[in-house]
Amino acid sequence: MAIKGNIGTISAGGDRAHTDHHPAVTGSRSVKADNGEYPIGLIVKEDENGDLVPYLGDADTDAPVAVVDEPVDTATETAAFTLEHGTVRGSTLKIGEAGDPATAADIKKLATIGIYAV
């Protein structure tokens, strides 16, 4: 007699970059003042002052440090809610000041710091 069953399901949705597939490690980090709007899913790095700025992709010599988990307007806000470790919806990932879609190489760099796209 064959047994049919559903072991589990995976889905991503909502208004956040992170998912519940791996417990999220989140934080709040300072952003560079008056540096535009940071959308959900923006991959960020630290500047020379330790403030978050957009990660620029393969041409960037600095490593990414986090993913923005809620939109931030740096003209009025001083900190971003970020995902530091865990899973993230790959469809939300963006790079650069224009918010271009992240490439496979960008996603691979995120994995080296413990952020995994699903």
PDB file of C-alpha atoms in Angstrom:
ATOM      1  CA  MET A   1       0.000   0.000   0.000  1.00  0.00           C
ATOM      2  CA  ALA A   2       1.480   3.329  -1.056  1.00  0.00           C
ATOM      3  CA  ILE A   3       1.358   6.220   1.350  1.00  0.00           C
ATOM      4  CA  LYS A   4       1.068   9.748   0.036  1.00  0.00           C
ATOM      5  CA  GLY A   5       1.995  12.728   2.121  1.00  0.00           C
ATOM      6  CA  ASN A   6       3.307  16.226   2.095  1.00  0.00           C
ATOM      7  CA  ILE A   7       6.554  16.561   4.005  1.00  0.00           C
ATOM      8  CA  GLY A   8       6.575  20.342   3.811  1.00  0.00           C
ATOM      9  CA  THR A   9       6.061  23.381   1.674  1.00  0.00           C
ATOM     10  CA  ILE A  10       8.129  26.445   1.014  1.00  0.00           C
ATOM     11  CA  SER A  11       6.709  29.791   0.017  1.00  0.00           C
ATOM     12  CA  ALA A  12       7.966  33.344   0.014  1.00  0.00           C
ATOM     13  CA  GLY A  13       5.870  36.440   0.201  1.00  0.00           C
ATOM     14  CA  GLY A  14       4.994  39.510   2.182  1.00  0.00           C
ATOM     15  CA  ASP A  15       6.589  42.912   2.381  1.00  0.00           C
ATOM     16  CA  ARG A  16      10.001  41.898   3.657  1.00  0.00           C
ATOM     17  CA  ALA A  17      13.152  40.625   2.000  1.00  0.00           C
ATOM     18  CA  HIS A  18      13.768  37.835   4.512  1.00  0.00           C
ATOM     19  CA  THR A  19      11.953  34.511   4.573  1.00  0.00           C
ATOM     20  CA  ASP A  20      11.184  32.053   7.365  1.00  0.00           C
ATOM     21  CA  HIS A  21      13.200  29.187   5.840  1.00  0.00           C
ATOM     22  CA  HIS A  22      16.123  29.901   8.147  1.00  0.00           C
ATOM     23  CA  PRO A  23      15.805  31.928  11.325  1.00  0.00           C
ATOM     24  CA  ALA A  24      16.634  35.495  10.377  1.00  0.00           C
ATOM     25  CA  VAL A  25      19.340  37.437  12.151  1.00  0.00           C
ATOM     26  CA  THR A  26      18.315  41.053  11.818  1.00  0.00           C
ATOM     27  CA  GLY A  27      19.673  44.318  13.086  1.00  0.00           C
ATOM     28  CA  SER A  28      19.542  48.060  12.849  1.00  0.00           C
ATOM     29  CA  ARG A  29      22.513  49.807  11.283  1.00  0.00           C
ATOM     30  CA  SER A  30      23.394  53.418  10.524  1.00  0.00           C
ATOM     31  CA  VAL A  31      22.959  54.642   6.959  1.00  0.00           C
ATOM     32  CA  LYS A  32      24.815  57.387   5.125  1.00  0.00           C
ATOM     33  CA  ALA A  33      22.787  60.592   5.482  1.00  0.00           C
ATOM     34  CA  ASP A  34      21.095  62.098   2.417  1.00  0.00           C
ATOM     35  CA  ASN A  35      22.057  59.167   0.206  1.00  0.00           C
ATOM     36  CA  GLY A  36      18.679  58.539  -1.413  1.00  0.00           C
ATOM     37  CA  GLU A  37      16.125  55.846  -0.764  1.00  0.00           C
ATOM     38  CA  TYR A  38      17.143  52.278   0.002  1.00  0.00           C
ATOM     39  CA  PRO A  39      14.479  49.826  -1.233  1.00  0.00           C
ATOM     40  CA  ILE A  40      13.633  46.452   0.266  1.00  0.00           C
ATOM     41  CA  GLY A  41      16.248  43.920  -0.845  1.00  0.00           C
ATOM     42  CA  LEU A  42      19.069  46.398  -1.482  1.00  0.00           C
ATOM     43  CA  ILE A  43      22.434  44.760  -0.845  1.00  0.00           C
ATOM     44  CA  VAL A  44      24.568  47.120   1.240  1.00  0.00           C
ATOM     45  CA  LYS A  45      28.176  47.525   2.323  1.00  0.00           C
ATOM     46  CA  GLU A  46      29.893  49.798   4.846  1.00  0.00           C
ATOM     47  CA  ASP A  47      31.578  53.039   3.804  1.00  0.00           C
ATOM     48  CA  GLU A  48      34.734  54.421   5.424  1.00  0.00           C
ATOM     49  CA  ASN A  49      32.648  55.742   8.369  1.00  0.00           C
ATOM     50  CA  GLY A  50      30.852  52.442   8.966  1.00  0.00           C
ATOM     51  CA  ASP A  51      27.574  53.713   7.478  1.00  0.00           C
ATOM     52  CA  LEU A  52      25.583  51.566   5.063  1.00  0.00           C
ATOM     53  CA  VAL A  53      25.692  52.467   1.375  1.00  0.00           C
ATOM     54  CA  PRO A  54      24.568  50.519  -1.703  1.00  0.00           C
ATOM     55  CA  TYR A  55      26.796  47.627  -2.752  1.00  0.00           C
ATOM     56  CA  LEU A  56      27.792  48.166  -6.409  1.00  0.00           C
ATOM     57  CA  GLY A  57      28.184  44.587  -7.608  1.00  0.00           C
ATOM     58  CA  ASP A  58      31.166  42.860  -9.199  1.00  0.00           C
ATOM     59  CA  ALA A  59      33.057  46.117  -9.768  1.00  0.00           C
ATOM     60  CA  ASP A  60      32.910  46.831  -6.021  1.00  0.00           C
ATOM     61  CA  THR A  61      36.090  46.070  -4.078  1.00  0.00           C
ATOM     62  CA  ASP A  62      34.188  46.058  -0.768  1.00  0.00           C
ATOM     63  CA  ALA A  63      32.165  43.073   0.413  1.00  0.00           C
ATOM     64  CA  PRO A  64      28.440  43.230   1.091  1.00  0.00           C
ATOM     65  CA  VAL A  65      27.452  43.147   4.778  1.00  0.00           C
ATOM     66  CA  ALA A  66      23.645  42.975   4.820  1.00  0.00           C
ATOM     67  CA  VAL A  67      20.350  43.303   2.938  1.00  0.00           C
ATOM     68  CA  VAL A  68      17.868  46.110   3.628  1.00  0.00           C
ATOM     69  CA  ASP A  69      14.686  44.557   5.058  1.00  0.00           C
ATOM     70  CA  GLU A  70      12.423  47.632   5.091  1.00  0.00           C
ATOM     71  CA  PRO A  71      12.529  50.716   2.852  1.00  0.00           C
ATOM     72  CA  VAL A  72      14.662  53.585   4.164  1.00  0.00           C
ATOM     73  CA  ASP A  73      14.691  57.250   3.135  1.00  0.00           C
ATOM     74  CA  THR A  74      18.146  58.434   4.171  1.00  0.00           C
ATOM     75  CA  ALA A  75      16.982  62.061   4.032  1.00  0.00           C
ATOM     76  CA  THR A  76      14.778  61.510   7.089  1.00  0.00           C
ATOM     77  CA  GLU A  77      15.990  58.258   8.683  1.00  0.00           C
ATOM     78  CA  THR A  78      19.373  57.497  10.222  1.00  0.00           C
ATOM     79  CA  ALA A  79      19.202  53.689  10.406  1.00  0.00           C
ATOM     80  CA  ALA A  80      18.066  50.729   8.335  1.00  0.00           C
ATOM     81  CA  PHE A  81      16.472  47.491   9.497  1.00  0.00           C
ATOM     82  CA  THR A  82      18.724  44.856   7.929  1.00  0.00           C
ATOM     83  CA  LEU A  83      19.032  41.128   7.420  1.00  0.00           C
ATOM     84  CA  GLU A  84      22.501  40.069   8.587  1.00  0.00           C
ATOM     85  CA  HIS A  85      22.141  36.281   8.239  1.00  0.00           C
ATOM     86  CA  GLY A  86      19.463  33.896   6.976  1.00  0.00           C
ATOM     87  CA  THR A  87      17.368  33.458   3.858  1.00  0.00           C
ATOM     88  CA  VAL A  88      16.138  36.195   1.575  1.00  0.00           C
ATOM     89  CA  ARG A  89      13.712  36.258  -1.339  1.00  0.00           C
ATOM     90  CA  GLY A  90      16.000  36.304  -4.358  1.00  0.00           C
ATOM     91  CA  SER A  91      13.466  38.299  -6.364  1.00  0.00           C
ATOM     92  CA  THR A  92      13.881  41.282  -4.007  1.00  0.00           C
ATOM     93  CA  LEU A  93      17.681  41.558  -4.253  1.00  0.00           C
ATOM     94  CA  LYS A  94      19.024  44.772  -5.763  1.00  0.00           C
ATOM     95  CA  ILE A  95      22.425  46.442  -6.154  1.00  0.00           C
ATOM     96  CA  GLY A  96      23.729  49.948  -6.772  1.00  0.00           C
ATOM     97  CA  GLU A  97      22.171  53.337  -6.394  1.00  0.00           C
ATOM     98  CA  ALA A  98      19.679  52.617  -9.194  1.00  0.00           C
ATOM     99  CA  GLY A  99      18.494  49.393  -7.558  1.00  0.00           C
ATOM    100  CA  ASP A 100      19.435  47.133 -10.464  1.00  0.00           C
ATOM    101  CA  PRO A 101      18.621  43.414 -10.081  1.00  0.00           C
ATOM    102  CA  ALA A 102      21.325  41.400  -8.328  1.00  0.00           C
ATOM    103  CA  THR A 103      23.334  39.019 -10.511  1.00  0.00           C
ATOM    104  CA  ALA A 104      24.261  35.417  -9.781  1.00  0.00           C
ATOM    105  CA  ALA A 105      27.717  36.653  -8.714  1.00  0.00           C
ATOM    106  CA  ASP A 106      26.146  39.091  -6.230  1.00  0.00           C
ATOM    107  CA  ILE A 107      23.993  36.316  -4.785  1.00  0.00           C
ATOM    108  CA  LYS A 108      27.063  34.090  -4.486  1.00  0.00           C
ATOM    109  CA  LYS A 109      28.872  36.824  -2.524  1.00  0.00           C
ATOM    110  CA  LEU A 110      25.893  37.068  -0.160  1.00  0.00           C
ATOM    111  CA  ALA A 111      26.127  33.340   0.507  1.00  0.00           C
ATOM    112  CA  THR A 112      29.726  33.768   1.674  1.00  0.00           C
ATOM    113  CA  ILE A 113      28.454  35.996   4.523  1.00  0.00           C
ATOM    114  CA  GLY A 114      25.548  33.679   5.408  1.00  0.00           C
ATOM    115  CA  ILE A 115      22.680  35.267   3.478  1.00  0.00           C
ATOM    116  CA  TYR A 116      21.030  32.740   1.169  1.00  0.00           C
ATOM    117  CA  ALA A 117      18.656  33.596  -1.679  1.00  0.00           C
ATOM    118  CA  VAL A 118      15.639  31.319  -2.196  1.00  0.00           C
TER     119      VAL A 118
END
